[in-house]
Coordinates of C-alpha atoms and ligand atoms in Angstrom, one line a residue:
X798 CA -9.4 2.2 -19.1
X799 CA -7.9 5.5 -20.3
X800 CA -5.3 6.9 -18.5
X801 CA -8.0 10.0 -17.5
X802 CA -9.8 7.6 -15.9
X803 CA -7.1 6.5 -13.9
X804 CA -5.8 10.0 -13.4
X805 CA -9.0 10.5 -11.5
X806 CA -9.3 7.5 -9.8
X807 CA -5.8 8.8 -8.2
X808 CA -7.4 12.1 -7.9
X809 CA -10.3 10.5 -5.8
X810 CA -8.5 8.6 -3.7
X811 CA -6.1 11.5 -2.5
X812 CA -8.9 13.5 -1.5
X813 CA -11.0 11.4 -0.5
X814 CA -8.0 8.4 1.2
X815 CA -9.4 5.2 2.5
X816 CA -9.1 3.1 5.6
X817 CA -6.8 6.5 6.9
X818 CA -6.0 6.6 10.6
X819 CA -4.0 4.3 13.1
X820 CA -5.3 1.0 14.6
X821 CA -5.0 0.3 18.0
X822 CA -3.2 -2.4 19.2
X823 CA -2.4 -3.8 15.5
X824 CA -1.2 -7.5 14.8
X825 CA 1.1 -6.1 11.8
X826 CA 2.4 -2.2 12.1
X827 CA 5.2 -0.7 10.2
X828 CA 6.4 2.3 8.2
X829 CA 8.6 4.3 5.7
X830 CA 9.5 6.8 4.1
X831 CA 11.1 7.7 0.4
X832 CA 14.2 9.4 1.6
X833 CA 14.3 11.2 -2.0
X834 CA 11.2 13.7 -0.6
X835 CA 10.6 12.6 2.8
X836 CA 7.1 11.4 2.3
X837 CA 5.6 8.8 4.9
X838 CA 3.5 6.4 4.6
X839 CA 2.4 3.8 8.0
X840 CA 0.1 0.4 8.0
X841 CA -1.8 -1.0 10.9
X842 CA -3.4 -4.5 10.4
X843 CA -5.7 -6.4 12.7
X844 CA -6.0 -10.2 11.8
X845 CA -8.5 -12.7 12.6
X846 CA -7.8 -16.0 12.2
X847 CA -4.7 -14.9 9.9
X848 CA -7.0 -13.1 7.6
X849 CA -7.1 -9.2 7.2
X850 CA -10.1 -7.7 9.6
X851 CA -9.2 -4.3 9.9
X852 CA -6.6 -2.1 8.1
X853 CA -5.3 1.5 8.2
X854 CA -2.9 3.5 6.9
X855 CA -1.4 6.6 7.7
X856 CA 0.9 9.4 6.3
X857 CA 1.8 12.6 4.0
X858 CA 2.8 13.0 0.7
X859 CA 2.8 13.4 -2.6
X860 CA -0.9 12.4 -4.5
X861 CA 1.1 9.0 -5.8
X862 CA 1.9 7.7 -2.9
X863 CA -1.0 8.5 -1.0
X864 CA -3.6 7.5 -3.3
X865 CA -1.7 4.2 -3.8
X866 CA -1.8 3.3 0.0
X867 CA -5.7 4.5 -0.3
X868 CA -5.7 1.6 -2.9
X869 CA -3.5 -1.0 -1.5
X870 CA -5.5 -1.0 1.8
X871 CA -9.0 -1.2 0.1
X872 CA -7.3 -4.5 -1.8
X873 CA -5.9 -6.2 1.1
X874 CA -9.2 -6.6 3.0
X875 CA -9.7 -10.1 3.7
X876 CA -6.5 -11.1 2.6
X877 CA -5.0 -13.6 4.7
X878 CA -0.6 -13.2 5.9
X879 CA 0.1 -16.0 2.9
X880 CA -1.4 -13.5 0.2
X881 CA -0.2 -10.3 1.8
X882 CA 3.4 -12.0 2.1
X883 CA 3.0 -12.7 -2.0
X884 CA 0.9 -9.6 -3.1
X885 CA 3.0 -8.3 -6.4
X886 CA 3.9 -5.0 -7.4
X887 CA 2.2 -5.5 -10.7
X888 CA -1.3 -6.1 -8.5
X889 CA -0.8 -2.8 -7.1
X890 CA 0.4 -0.8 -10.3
X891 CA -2.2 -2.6 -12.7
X892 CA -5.1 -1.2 -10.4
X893 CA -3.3 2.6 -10.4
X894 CA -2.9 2.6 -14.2
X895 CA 0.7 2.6 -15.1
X896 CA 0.1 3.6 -18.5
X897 CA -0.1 7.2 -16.5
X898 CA 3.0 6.7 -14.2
X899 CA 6.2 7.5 -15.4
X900 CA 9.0 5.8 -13.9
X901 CA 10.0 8.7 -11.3
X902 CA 6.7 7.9 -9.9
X903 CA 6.9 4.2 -9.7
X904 CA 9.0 4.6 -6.4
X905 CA 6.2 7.0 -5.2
X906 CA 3.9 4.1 -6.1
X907 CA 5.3 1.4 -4.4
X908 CA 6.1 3.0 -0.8
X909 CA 2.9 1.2 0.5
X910 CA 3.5 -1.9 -0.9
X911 CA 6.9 -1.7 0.6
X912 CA 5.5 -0.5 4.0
X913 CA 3.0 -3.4 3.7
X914 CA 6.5 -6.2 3.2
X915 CA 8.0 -4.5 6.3
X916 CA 5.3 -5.0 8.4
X917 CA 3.9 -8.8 7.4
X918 CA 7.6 -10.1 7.3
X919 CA 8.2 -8.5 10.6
X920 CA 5.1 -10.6 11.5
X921 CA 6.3 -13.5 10.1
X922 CA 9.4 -13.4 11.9
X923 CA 11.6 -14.0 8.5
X924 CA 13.8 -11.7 6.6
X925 CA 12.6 -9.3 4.1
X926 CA 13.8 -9.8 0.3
X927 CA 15.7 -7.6 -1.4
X928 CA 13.5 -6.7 -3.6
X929 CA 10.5 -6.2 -1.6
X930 CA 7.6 -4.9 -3.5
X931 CA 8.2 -7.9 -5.9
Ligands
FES1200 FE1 7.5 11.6 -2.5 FE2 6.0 10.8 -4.3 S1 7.1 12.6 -4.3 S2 6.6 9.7 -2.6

C-alpha cells in the first residue's frame, strides 16, 4: 500500500475511533500514558472462555496514538490471553504503515500495545518484560 493510503487509514480511524469507551466490569483493565506529551491511552477486555468478547479503549492524544489503539482493538477481537500475551510490535506497526512513521512517532505508536502488555500480564499474574511491546 502507499504510504497515502496509510496516511488515511490513520486519518479514519482518528475520527472515526473504534471500540472507544470503557467496559464495565472488565476481566483485563489498564493504562498509560507517554510522559514526553502526556497522552493517555486505557483498555478494557471482557473474556469468554479466555478468548477476547468485548474490547474498549479509551483516551486523548495525538492522531498516532489514537488511531493505533482504534487499530490494535479491532485486531484483538477474538484473540484469546496466549496471543494477546505474544501479539508483536511489528503486527501492530505493519497494519499502521511504517513506511509513514518516523521514528519519533513509533513511541506514539506503540502506547496501546504497551497499555494492552500491562493489562494481560497483570491478568496473568507474571511480570512484565522489559521490553514490552516486543
Ligand atoms: Fe503524544 Fe503521540 S504526541 S503519543
Amino acid at each position: 500500500m502507499s504510504d497515502d493510503i496509510y496516511k488515511e487509514i490513520i486519518l479514519d480511524h482518528y475520527r472515526n475511533p473504534r471500540n472507544k469507551g470503557k467496559l464495565t466490569a472488565p476481566d483485563i483493565s489498564a493504562q498509560d500514558n507517554n510522559p514526553v506529551c502526556g497522552d493517555r491511552i486505557s483498555i478494557d477486555i471482557i473474556l469468554k472462555d479466555n478468548v477476547v468478547s468485548d474490547i474498549k479503549f479509551d483516551g486523548e492524544g495525538c492522531a498516532i496514538s489514537q488511531s493505533s489503539a482504534s487499530i490494535l482493538t479491532d485486531m484483538l477481537m477474538d484473540k484469546t490471553v496466549d496471543e494477546l500475551s505474544k501479539f508483536t510490535k511489528d503486527e501492530l506497526l505493519e497494519e499502521l504503515g511504517t513506511p509513514s512513521l518516523g521514528p519519533a512517532r513509533i513511541k506514539c505508536a506503540l502506547l496501546s500495545l504497551k497499555v494492552l502488555k500491562i493489562g494481560t500480564y497483570q491478568y496473568l499474574g507474571t511480570e512484565l518484560p522489559e521490553d514490552p511491546e516486543n
